């Protein structure tokens, strides 16, 4: 089975589609085609839908070892630096195991490998695969709930929790590139820090206003990495909801850290959905692998998908008609003008002057004068009206 990065359409049925008796479609950036996704969800054997538990199989142990990497080694005076895991090899080993078993631990390793090699779309795809596997094979997926005749959800919960591990999958996702433009690459971690205010505006040209505008444009683009933010958040919540419905809220995996990061980014475009203040995507239910074989031709599905996007796009006016209603929007517009000159007319001096104006926007008049003409500050202060007490004292 060859998994090559491609942009295609997944057929996912939302609760709205179920209620109306027809499926809704969304255009999303996917690493796998419908058929490849269905291949990883198909039943392996009639009597063992998820195959054998391969926890102690040599290939499983090899996969675990491959995710560790190599520590620093010293031979006499020679020091061999530590080496990170070969994530391409981890992906290869995980996919080979998934031909023999349906195991959430293997899917978690695969998810981190995809996050490392393919960024946020890879992370979203892996989490979606875990969610769909859990929903389709709750009783049979490994680790099973019953161990030696007694129910023990802990091994399964540990496997699911690894999808949000701040030192594993979540770290790989937060380190992945979210935006890549003329100013360079910005990771999800840095974008989150900038939006929350823990990272200063000077670390990113144009600051938070330009980042907000760039993220909204990337969502409408659509850019795969930005779409993956919503996809990943929706899939993680599917896992939590399904686990809660089966075992109760006390067993719901803790994805608070990674969901906080994803939601911080998602909120940037959430107010674009008819002003409702909610995110434009509806958390999808399980992907339907049985629909993949008879799925509509790509062109037809893409047309159906495109019909859904105007619910967002229709609220965006042409830039010539845009009305600036706040200081933040004005700063964002200046950032866009500056970005144009830096990208298309790099020798033009306009960006230098615009950046100077951007620095002055948050200052008071007195601070601006001190910033622009410090030598004239004393003369200006001589003309400032004095208060009554000062005038009385001067007159006496």
mmCIF file of C-alpha atoms in Angstrom:
data_model
loop_
_atom_site.group_PDB
_atom_site.id
_atom_site.type_symbol
_atom_site.label_atom_id
_atom_site.label_comp_id
_atom_site.label_asym_id
_atom_site.label_seq_id
_atom_site.Cartn_x
_atom_site.Cartn_y
_atom_site.Cartn_z
ATOM 1 C CA UNK A 1 0.000 0.000 0.000
ATOM 2 C CA UNK A 2 1.551 3.271 -1.082
ATOM 3 C CA UNK A 3 0.757 6.338 0.988
ATOM 4 C CA UNK A 4 1.816 9.489 -0.836
ATOM 5 C CA UNK A 5 0.908 13.014 0.219
ATOM 6 C CA UNK A 6 -2.015 14.198 -1.840
ATOM 7 C CA UNK A 7 -4.838 16.660 -1.510
ATOM 8 C CA UNK A 8 -8.125 14.870 -1.831
ATOM 9 C CA UNK A 9 -11.619 14.851 -0.438
ATOM 10 C CA UNK A 10 -12.718 12.650 2.427
ATOM 11 C CA UNK A 11 -16.375 11.830 2.729
ATOM 12 C CA UNK A 12 -17.399 12.494 6.315
ATOM 13 C CA UNK A 13 -20.967 12.623 7.476
ATOM 14 C CA UNK A 14 -21.816 15.287 10.024
ATOM 15 C CA UNK A 15 -24.682 15.235 12.481
ATOM 16 C CA UNK A 16 -26.430 17.796 10.304
ATOM 17 C CA UNK A 17 -26.116 15.474 7.323
ATOM 18 C CA UNK A 18 -27.537 12.542 9.251
ATOM 19 C CA UNK A 19 -30.501 14.576 10.440
ATOM 20 C CA UNK A 20 -31.352 15.777 6.962
ATOM 21 C CA UNK A 21 -30.844 12.370 5.377
ATOM 22 C CA UNK A 22 -28.040 13.542 3.117
ATOM 23 C CA UNK A 23 -24.311 13.764 3.564
ATOM 24 C CA UNK A 24 -22.438 17.016 3.715
ATOM 25 C CA UNK A 25 -18.957 17.219 2.273
ATOM 26 C CA UNK A 26 -15.955 19.247 3.268
ATOM 27 C CA UNK A 27 -12.801 19.842 1.270
ATOM 28 C CA UNK A 28 -9.840 19.012 3.455
ATOM 29 C CA UNK A 29 -6.180 18.348 2.817
ATOM 30 C CA UNK A 30 -5.538 14.645 3.232
ATOM 31 C CA UNK A 31 -2.455 12.477 3.112
ATOM 32 C CA UNK A 32 -4.488 9.415 2.175
ATOM 33 C CA UNK A 33 -7.165 8.739 -0.363
ATOM 34 C CA UNK A 34 -10.499 7.302 0.729
ATOM 35 C CA UNK A 35 -9.433 3.851 -0.422
ATOM 36 C CA UNK A 36 -6.170 3.999 1.533
ATOM 37 C CA UNK A 37 -7.989 5.207 4.641
ATOM 38 C CA UNK A 38 -10.517 2.394 4.270
ATOM 39 C CA UNK A 39 -7.671 -0.102 3.828
ATOM 40 C CA UNK A 40 -6.393 0.745 7.304
ATOM 41 C CA UNK A 41 -9.901 0.310 8.734
ATOM 42 C CA UNK A 42 -10.951 -2.899 7.033
ATOM 43 C CA UNK A 43 -11.671 -6.067 9.011
ATOM 44 C CA UNK A 44 -8.632 -8.344 9.013
ATOM 45 C CA UNK A 45 -10.279 -11.697 9.756
ATOM 46 C CA UNK A 46 -13.919 -12.749 10.300
ATOM 47 C CA UNK A 47 -13.209 -14.203 13.743
ATOM 48 C CA UNK A 48 -10.545 -11.645 14.653
ATOM 49 C CA UNK A 49 -11.608 -8.311 13.125
ATOM 50 C CA UNK A 50 -8.536 -6.573 14.539
ATOM 51 C CA UNK A 51 -6.097 -9.454 14.200
ATOM 52 C CA UNK A 52 -3.813 -10.687 16.951
ATOM 53 C CA UNK A 53 -2.376 -8.603 19.774
ATOM 54 C CA UNK A 54 1.235 -8.213 18.615
ATOM 55 C CA UNK A 55 2.552 -6.455 21.728
ATOM 56 C CA UNK A 56 5.340 -9.020 22.144
ATOM 57 C CA UNK A 57 5.929 -9.614 18.450
ATOM 58 C CA UNK A 58 9.515 -8.857 17.303
ATOM 59 C CA UNK A 59 8.225 -6.311 14.776
ATOM 60 C CA UNK A 60 6.263 -4.482 17.485
ATOM 61 C CA UNK A 61 9.344 -4.350 19.710
ATOM 62 C CA UNK A 62 11.365 -3.120 16.736
ATOM 63 C CA UNK A 63 8.837 -0.320 16.206
ATOM 64 C CA UNK A 64 9.050 0.727 19.855
ATOM 65 C CA UNK A 65 12.833 0.822 19.678
ATOM 66 C CA UNK A 66 12.789 2.831 16.449
ATOM 67 C CA UNK A 67 10.863 5.673 18.112
ATOM 68 C CA UNK A 68 13.555 6.162 20.764
ATOM 69 C CA UNK A 69 16.460 7.212 18.573
ATOM 70 C CA UNK A 70 20.091 6.774 19.546
ATOM 71 C CA UNK A 71 21.688 8.410 22.565
ATOM 72 C CA UNK A 72 25.117 10.014 22.516
ATOM 73 C CA UNK A 73 27.937 7.477 22.443
ATOM 74 C CA UNK A 74 31.623 7.745 23.281
ATOM 75 C CA UNK A 75 34.385 5.448 22.110
ATOM 76 C CA UNK A 76 37.641 6.581 23.640
ATOM 77 C CA UNK A 77 38.142 10.185 22.562
ATOM 78 C CA UNK A 78 35.485 9.912 19.857
ATOM 79 C CA UNK A 79 32.000 11.209 20.661
ATOM 80 C CA UNK A 80 29.118 10.234 18.416
ATOM 81 C CA UNK A 81 26.251 12.759 18.783
ATOM 82 C CA UNK A 82 22.766 11.592 19.662
ATOM 83 C CA UNK A 83 20.561 10.853 16.696
ATOM 84 C CA UNK A 84 16.798 11.481 16.514
ATOM 85 C CA UNK A 85 14.501 8.673 15.405
ATOM 86 C CA UNK A 86 14.276 7.880 11.716
ATOM 87 C CA UNK A 87 10.614 8.777 11.374
ATOM 88 C CA UNK A 88 10.376 7.452 7.822
ATOM 89 C CA UNK A 89 11.427 4.076 9.148
ATOM 90 C CA UNK A 90 8.949 4.381 12.037
ATOM 91 C CA UNK A 91 6.186 5.024 9.493
ATOM 92 C CA UNK A 92 7.254 2.017 7.440
ATOM 93 C CA UNK A 93 7.314 -0.296 10.471
ATOM 94 C CA UNK A 94 3.947 0.943 11.747
ATOM 95 C CA UNK A 95 2.221 0.489 8.394
ATOM 96 C CA UNK A 96 3.637 -3.028 8.130
ATOM 97 C CA UNK A 97 2.167 -3.906 11.531
ATOM 98 C CA UNK A 98 -1.207 -2.430 10.590
ATOM 99 C CA UNK A 99 -1.428 -5.036 7.851
ATOM 100 C CA UNK A 100 -1.618 -7.627 10.652
ATOM 101 C CA UNK A 101 -3.322 -5.854 13.541
ATOM 102 C CA UNK A 102 -5.556 -2.957 14.537
ATOM 103 C CA UNK A 103 -3.726 -1.493 17.521
ATOM 104 C CA UNK A 104 -4.060 2.017 18.957
ATOM 105 C CA UNK A 105 -0.458 1.889 20.164
ATOM 106 C CA UNK A 106 0.755 1.326 16.619
ATOM 107 C CA UNK A 107 -1.514 4.103 15.337
ATOM 108 C CA UNK A 108 -0.058 6.460 17.958
ATOM 109 C CA UNK A 109 3.475 5.719 16.744
ATOM 110 C CA UNK A 110 2.309 6.241 13.162
ATOM 111 C CA UNK A 111 0.667 9.530 14.132
ATOM 112 C CA UNK A 112 3.887 10.912 15.573
ATOM 113 C CA UNK A 113 5.834 9.736 12.532
ATOM 114 C CA UNK A 114 3.384 11.536 10.244
ATOM 115 C CA UNK A 115 3.514 14.666 12.405
ATOM 116 C CA UNK A 116 7.307 14.677 12.172
ATOM 117 C CA UNK A 117 7.492 14.033 8.434
ATOM 118 C CA UNK A 118 4.310 15.679 7.118
ATOM 119 C CA UNK A 119 3.453 18.267 9.726
ATOM 120 C CA UNK A 120 0.015 19.163 11.013
ATOM 121 C CA UNK A 121 -1.887 17.378 8.202
ATOM 122 C CA UNK A 122 -0.043 14.206 9.211
ATOM 123 C CA UNK A 123 -0.976 14.642 12.853
ATOM 124 C CA UNK A 124 -4.623 15.290 11.962
ATOM 125 C CA UNK A 125 -4.717 12.223 9.716
ATOM 126 C CA UNK A 126 -3.263 9.984 12.404
ATOM 127 C CA UNK A 127 -5.676 11.200 15.075
ATOM 128 C CA UNK A 128 -8.599 10.753 12.668
ATOM 129 C CA UNK A 129 -7.449 7.187 11.980
ATOM 130 C CA UNK A 130 -7.351 6.494 15.717
ATOM 131 C CA UNK A 131 -10.835 7.958 16.197
ATOM 132 C CA UNK A 132 -12.356 5.951 13.352
ATOM 133 C CA UNK A 133 -10.654 2.730 14.457
ATOM 134 C CA UNK A 134 -11.942 3.213 17.996
ATOM 135 C CA UNK A 135 -15.483 3.866 16.778
ATOM 136 C CA UNK A 136 -15.595 0.897 14.415
ATOM 137 C CA UNK A 137 -13.837 -1.682 16.599
ATOM 138 C CA UNK A 138 -14.481 -0.671 20.194
ATOM 139 C CA UNK A 139 -14.696 -4.246 21.471
ATOM 140 C CA UNK A 140 -11.877 -5.715 19.398
ATOM 141 C CA UNK A 141 -9.226 -3.041 18.875
ATOM 142 C CA UNK A 142 -5.974 -3.521 20.772
ATOM 143 C CA UNK A 143 -5.274 -3.012 23.596
ATOM 144 C CA UNK A 144 -8.536 -4.756 24.430
ATOM 145 C CA UNK A 145 -10.545 -3.756 27.480
ATOM 146 C CA UNK A 146 -10.684 -7.271 28.907
ATOM 147 C CA UNK A 147 -7.361 -8.664 30.105
ATOM 148 C CA UNK A 148 -7.392 -12.277 31.322
ATOM 149 C CA UNK A 149 -11.150 -12.133 31.732
ATOM 150 C CA UNK A 150 -11.182 -8.894 33.734
ATOM 151 C CA UNK A 151 -11.976 -5.442 32.399
ATOM 152 C CA UNK A 152 -9.022 -3.075 32.565
ATOM 153 C CA UNK A 153 -9.353 0.069 30.406
ATOM 154 C CA UNK A 154 -5.980 1.454 31.533
ATOM 155 C CA UNK A 155 -3.784 0.034 28.710
ATOM 156 C CA UNK A 156 -6.178 1.396 26.080
ATOM 157 C CA UNK A 157 -6.427 4.772 27.808
ATOM 158 C CA UNK A 158 -2.640 4.995 27.937
ATOM 159 C CA UNK A 159 -2.491 4.339 24.194
ATOM 160 C CA UNK A 160 -5.070 7.050 23.505
ATOM 161 C CA UNK A 161 -3.414 9.506 25.891
ATOM 162 C CA UNK A 162 -0.182 9.218 23.908
ATOM 163 C CA UNK A 163 -1.904 11.067 21.043
ATOM 164 C CA UNK A 164 -1.810 14.161 23.258
ATOM 165 C CA UNK A 165 1.495 13.447 25.001
ATOM 166 C CA UNK A 166 3.294 16.804 25.451
ATOM 167 C CA UNK A 167 6.631 15.004 25.057
ATOM 168 C CA UNK A 168 5.500 12.899 22.090
ATOM 169 C CA UNK A 169 2.755 13.400 19.520
ATOM 170 C CA UNK A 170 1.646 16.794 20.817
ATOM 171 C CA UNK A 171 5.187 18.140 20.835
ATOM 172 C CA UNK A 172 5.667 17.014 17.239
ATOM 173 C CA UNK A 173 2.401 18.692 16.245
ATOM 174 C CA UNK A 174 3.181 21.954 18.053
ATOM 175 C CA UNK A 175 6.635 22.049 16.444
ATOM 176 C CA UNK A 176 5.166 21.598 12.957
ATOM 177 C CA UNK A 177 4.974 24.480 10.500
ATOM 178 C CA UNK A 178 1.658 26.322 10.563
ATOM 179 C CA UNK A 179 2.455 29.190 8.188
ATOM 180 C CA UNK A 180 5.149 29.475 5.531
ATOM 181 C CA UNK A 181 5.350 32.836 3.761
ATOM 182 C CA UNK A 182 7.859 35.455 2.616
ATOM 183 C CA UNK A 183 8.836 36.132 6.230
ATOM 184 C CA UNK A 184 9.759 32.518 6.868
ATOM 185 C CA UNK A 185 8.177 29.596 8.670
ATOM 186 C CA UNK A 186 6.087 29.877 11.820
ATOM 187 C CA UNK A 187 5.371 26.825 13.961
ATOM 188 C CA UNK A 188 2.097 26.227 15.740
ATOM 189 C CA UNK A 189 3.914 26.693 19.058
ATOM 190 C CA UNK A 190 5.208 30.140 18.053
ATOM 191 C CA UNK A 191 1.833 31.168 16.626
ATOM 192 C CA UNK A 192 0.119 30.127 19.845
ATOM 193 C CA UNK A 193 2.632 32.087 21.933
ATOM 194 C CA UNK A 194 2.188 35.188 19.787
ATOM 195 C CA UNK A 195 -1.606 34.995 19.971
ATOM 196 C CA UNK A 196 -1.516 34.510 23.739
ATOM 197 C CA UNK A 197 0.953 37.361 24.224
ATOM 198 C CA UNK A 198 3.812 35.302 25.662
ATOM 199 C CA UNK A 199 5.852 35.955 22.509
ATOM 200 C CA UNK A 200 6.540 39.601 21.648
ATOM 201 C CA UNK A 201 5.348 41.184 18.421
ATOM 202 C CA UNK A 202 8.933 42.017 17.482
ATOM 203 C CA UNK A 203 9.516 38.299 16.937
ATOM 204 C CA UNK A 204 7.083 38.349 14.004
ATOM 205 C CA UNK A 205 6.897 41.262 11.503
ATOM 206 C CA UNK A 206 3.510 42.918 11.834
ATOM 207 C CA UNK A 207 2.832 41.209 15.141
ATOM 208 C CA UNK A 208 -0.438 39.658 16.190
ATOM 209 C CA UNK A 209 -2.643 41.647 13.739
ATOM 210 C CA UNK A 210 -0.739 40.348 10.712
ATOM 211 C CA UNK A 211 -0.678 36.813 12.115
ATOM 212 C CA UNK A 212 -4.443 36.937 12.613
ATOM 213 C CA UNK A 213 -4.993 38.129 9.055
ATOM 214 C CA UNK A 214 -2.576 35.539 7.635
ATOM 215 C CA UNK A 215 -4.322 32.702 9.474
ATOM 216 C CA UNK A 216 -7.744 33.790 8.258
ATOM 217 C CA UNK A 217 -6.544 34.004 4.667
ATOM 218 C CA UNK A 218 -4.877 30.603 5.001
ATOM 219 C CA UNK A 219 -8.160 29.132 6.282
ATOM 220 C CA UNK A 220 -10.021 30.505 3.281
ATOM 221 C CA UNK A 221 -7.194 29.447 0.931
ATOM 222 C CA UNK A 222 -7.392 26.749 2.084
ATOM 223 C CA UNK A 223 -3.911 25.867 3.347
ATOM 224 C CA UNK A 224 -3.550 22.206 4.417
ATOM 225 C CA UNK A 225 -1.698 22.956 7.669
ATOM 226 C CA UNK A 226 -4.349 25.432 8.818
ATOM 227 C CA UNK A 227 -7.244 23.131 7.892
ATOM 228 C CA UNK A 228 -5.491 20.371 9.820
ATOM 229 C CA UNK A 229 -5.824 22.386 13.036
ATOM 230 C CA UNK A 230 -9.612 22.048 12.908
ATOM 231 C CA UNK A 231 -9.429 18.439 11.695
ATOM 232 C CA UNK A 232 -7.159 17.408 14.561
ATOM 233 C CA UNK A 233 -9.258 19.156 17.217
ATOM 234 C CA UNK A 234 -12.430 17.524 15.889
ATOM 235 C CA UNK A 235 -10.860 14.043 15.847
ATOM 236 C CA UNK A 236 -9.507 14.382 19.389
ATOM 237 C CA UNK A 237 -12.962 15.369 20.621
ATOM 238 C CA UNK A 238 -14.475 12.383 18.798
ATOM 239 C CA UNK A 239 -12.169 10.127 20.798
ATOM 240 C CA UNK A 240 -13.136 11.807 24.060
ATOM 241 C CA UNK A 241 -16.857 11.684 23.310
ATOM 242 C CA UNK A 242 -16.825 8.028 22.233
ATOM 243 C CA UNK A 243 -14.785 6.965 25.250
ATOM 244 C CA UNK A 244 -17.062 8.890 27.594
ATOM 245 C CA UNK A 245 -20.170 7.320 26.058
ATOM 246 C CA UNK A 246 -18.711 3.843 26.603
ATOM 247 C CA UNK A 247 -16.857 4.112 29.902
ATOM 248 C CA UNK A 248 -17.944 7.360 31.512
ATOM 249 C CA UNK A 249 -16.263 10.719 31.832
ATOM 250 C CA UNK A 250 -13.650 9.541 34.323
ATOM 251 C CA UNK A 251 -11.983 7.491 31.557
ATOM 252 C CA UNK A 252 -11.958 10.225 28.923
ATOM 253 C CA UNK A 253 -8.361 10.774 27.747
ATOM 254 C CA UNK A 254 -6.818 14.074 28.778
ATOM 255 C CA UNK A 255 -6.088 16.099 25.650
ATOM 256 C CA UNK A 256 -6.338 19.450 27.441
ATOM 257 C CA UNK A 257 -2.852 20.642 26.494
ATOM 258 C CA UNK A 258 -2.947 19.950 22.772
ATOM 259 C CA UNK A 259 -6.599 21.021 22.474
ATOM 260 C CA UNK A 260 -5.741 24.332 24.120
ATOM 261 C CA UNK A 261 -3.054 24.886 21.486
ATOM 262 C CA UNK A 262 -5.336 23.900 18.611
ATOM 263 C CA UNK A 263 -8.255 25.966 19.907
ATOM 264 C CA UNK A 264 -6.070 29.042 20.375
ATOM 265 C CA UNK A 265 -5.332 28.910 16.657
ATOM 266 C CA UNK A 266 -8.896 27.977 15.658
ATOM 267 C CA UNK A 267 -10.412 30.943 17.479
ATOM 268 C CA UNK A 268 -8.700 33.268 15.012
ATOM 269 C CA UNK A 269 -11.187 32.342 12.284
ATOM 270 C CA UNK A 270 -14.102 31.211 14.465
ATOM 271 C CA UNK A 271 -15.861 34.594 14.216
ATOM 272 C CA UNK A 272 -15.917 34.307 10.412
ATOM 273 C CA UNK A 273 -18.873 31.901 10.546
ATOM 274 C CA UNK A 274 -21.817 34.305 10.269
ATOM 275 C CA UNK A 275 -20.694 36.145 13.369
ATOM 276 C CA UNK A 276 -21.818 33.300 15.633
ATOM 277 C CA UNK A 277 -18.534 33.117 17.486
ATOM 278 C CA UNK A 278 -18.280 29.373 16.970
ATOM 279 C CA UNK A 279 -15.785 27.498 14.869
ATOM 280 C CA UNK A 280 -16.896 27.033 11.257
ATOM 281 C CA UNK A 281 -16.339 23.291 11.208
ATOM 282 C CA UNK A 282 -18.716 20.801 12.761
ATOM 283 C CA UNK A 283 -16.862 17.983 14.539
ATOM 284 C CA UNK A 284 -17.330 15.074 12.143
ATOM 285 C CA UNK A 285 -18.624 11.671 13.031
ATOM 286 C CA UNK A 286 -16.770 8.584 11.965
ATOM 287 C CA UNK A 287 -15.424 8.367 8.466
ATOM 288 C CA UNK A 288 -17.379 5.734 6.584
ATOM 289 C CA UNK A 289 -14.933 3.283 4.980
ATOM 290 C CA UNK A 290 -17.735 1.323 3.364
ATOM 291 C CA UNK A 291 -18.610 4.420 1.361
ATOM 292 C CA UNK A 292 -15.120 4.712 -0.073
ATOM 293 C CA UNK A 293 -15.454 1.975 -2.666
ATOM 294 C CA UNK A 294 -18.588 3.508 -4.124
ATOM 295 C CA UNK A 295 -17.663 7.107 -3.524
ATOM 296 C CA UNK A 296 -18.664 9.679 -6.087
ATOM 297 C CA UNK A 297 -16.072 10.726 -8.679
ATOM 298 C CA UNK A 298 -13.594 13.278 -7.375
ATOM 299 C CA UNK A 299 -15.001 16.087 -9.487
ATOM 300 C CA UNK A 300 -18.532 15.508 -8.204
ATOM 301 C CA UNK A 301 -17.397 15.313 -4.609
ATOM 302 C CA UNK A 302 -15.266 18.423 -4.997
ATOM 303 C CA UNK A 303 -18.275 20.272 -6.364
ATOM 304 C CA UNK A 304 -20.348 19.236 -3.385
ATOM 305 C CA UNK A 305 -17.515 20.252 -1.096
ATOM 306 C CA UNK A 306 -17.193 23.640 -2.715
ATOM 307 C CA UNK A 307 -20.879 24.305 -2.120
ATOM 308 C CA UNK A 308 -20.246 24.196 1.617
ATOM 309 C CA UNK A 309 -17.482 26.804 1.706
ATOM 310 C CA UNK A 310 -19.639 29.847 0.794
ATOM 311 C CA UNK A 311 -21.036 29.705 4.355
ATOM 312 C CA UNK A 312 -17.663 31.131 5.250
ATOM 313 C CA UNK A 313 -16.570 32.942 2.116
ATOM 314 C CA UNK A 314 -19.816 34.850 1.675
ATOM 315 C CA UNK A 315 -18.965 36.945 4.739
ATOM 316 C CA UNK A 316 -15.692 38.173 3.208
ATOM 317 C CA UNK A 317 -15.914 41.379 1.182
ATOM 318 C CA UNK A 318 -13.588 42.506 -1.582
ATOM 319 C CA UNK A 319 -10.575 44.330 -0.209
ATOM 320 C CA UNK A 320 -11.535 47.529 -2.051
ATOM 321 C CA UNK A 321 -14.785 47.593 -0.060
ATOM 322 C CA UNK A 322 -13.308 46.695 3.315
ATOM 323 C CA UNK A 323 -14.054 49.127 6.143
ATOM 324 C CA UNK A 324 -11.475 49.496 8.906
ATOM 325 C CA UNK A 325 -13.296 49.611 12.235
ATOM 326 C CA UNK A 326 -10.526 49.327 14.829
ATOM 327 C CA UNK A 327 -6.901 50.142 15.492
ATOM 328 C CA UNK A 328 -6.078 46.428 15.265
ATOM 329 C CA UNK A 329 -7.591 46.208 11.780
ATOM 330 C CA UNK A 330 -5.657 49.301 10.711
ATOM 331 C CA UNK A 331 -2.435 47.713 11.936
ATOM 332 C CA UNK A 332 -3.277 44.510 10.067
ATOM 333 C CA UNK A 333 -3.858 46.473 6.859
ATOM 334 C CA UNK A 334 -0.494 48.200 7.227
ATOM 335 C CA UNK A 335 1.098 44.792 7.718
ATOM 336 C CA UNK A 336 -0.468 43.539 4.477
ATOM 337 C CA UNK A 337 0.812 46.574 2.549
ATOM 338 C CA UNK A 338 4.258 46.068 4.008
ATOM 339 C CA UNK A 339 4.204 42.367 3.144
ATOM 340 C CA UNK A 340 3.361 43.216 -0.475
ATOM 341 C CA UNK A 341 6.363 45.522 -0.902
ATOM 342 C CA UNK A 342 8.718 43.096 0.831
ATOM 343 C CA UNK A 343 7.585 40.272 -1.445
ATOM 344 C CA UNK A 344 7.218 42.056 -4.788
ATOM 345 C CA UNK A 345 9.277 45.271 -4.535
ATOM 346 C CA UNK A 346 12.011 44.470 -2.019
ATOM 347 C CA UNK A 347 14.139 47.485 -3.019
ATOM 348 C CA UNK A 348 11.350 49.969 -2.260
ATOM 349 C CA UNK A 349 11.845 51.941 1.008
ATOM 350 C CA UNK A 350 8.137 51.831 1.915
ATOM 351 C CA UNK A 351 8.422 48.845 4.310
ATOM 352 C CA UNK A 352 10.974 50.708 6.447
ATOM 353 C CA UNK A 353 8.622 53.662 6.841
ATOM 354 C CA UNK A 354 5.576 51.458 7.418
ATOM 355 C CA UNK A 355 7.358 49.501 10.142
ATOM 356 C CA UNK A 356 8.200 52.830 11.780
ATOM 357 C CA UNK A 357 4.542 53.836 11.696
ATOM 358 C CA UNK A 358 3.540 50.481 13.168
ATOM 359 C CA UNK A 359 5.845 51.122 16.119
ATOM 360 C CA UNK A 360 4.189 54.497 16.746
ATOM 361 C CA UNK A 361 0.563 53.347 16.637
ATOM 362 C CA UNK A 362 0.276 52.283 20.300
ATOM 363 C CA UNK A 363 2.073 55.426 21.588
ATOM 364 C CA UNK A 364 0.553 58.645 22.914
ATOM 365 C CA UNK A 365 1.228 61.992 21.216
ATOM 366 C CA UNK A 366 3.817 62.892 23.841
ATOM 367 C CA UNK A 367 5.557 59.522 23.392
ATOM 368 C CA UNK A 368 5.508 59.880 19.615
ATOM 369 C CA UNK A 369 7.147 63.317 19.835
ATOM 370 C CA UNK A 370 9.799 61.971 22.193
ATOM 371 C CA UNK A 371 10.360 59.086 19.768
ATOM 372 C CA UNK A 372 10.518 61.177 16.583
ATOM 373 C CA UNK A 373 12.013 64.501 17.716
ATOM 374 C CA UNK A 374 13.518 64.267 21.188
ATOM 375 C CA UNK A 375 15.429 67.518 20.630
ATOM 376 C CA UNK A 376 12.138 69.440 20.350
ATOM 377 C CA UNK A 377 10.529 67.913 23.431
ATOM 378 C CA UNK A 378 11.510 70.766 25.798
ATOM 379 C CA UNK A 379 10.107 73.392 23.435
ATOM 380 C CA UNK A 380 6.870 71.433 23.117
ATOM 381 C CA UNK A 381 6.496 71.076 26.876
ATOM 382 C CA UNK A 382 6.858 74.855 27.244
ATOM 383 C CA UNK A 383 3.616 75.233 25.294
ATOM 384 C CA UNK A 384 1.668 72.644 27.306
ATOM 385 C CA UNK A 385 -1.097 74.326 29.378
ATOM 386 C CA UNK A 386 -0.326 74.470 33.106
ATOM 387 C CA UNK A 387 -2.857 73.430 35.713
ATOM 388 C CA UNK A 388 -4.503 76.039 37.976
ATOM 389 C CA UNK A 389 -2.141 75.419 40.894
ATOM 390 C CA UNK A 390 0.867 75.897 38.684
ATOM 391 C CA UNK A 391 -0.552 79.116 37.160
ATOM 392 C CA UNK A 392 -1.343 80.557 40.638
ATOM 393 C CA UNK A 393 2.119 79.783 41.884
ATOM 394 C CA UNK A 394 3.654 81.342 38.790
ATOM 395 C CA UNK A 395 1.476 84.481 39.092
ATOM 396 C CA UNK A 396 2.397 85.060 42.707
#
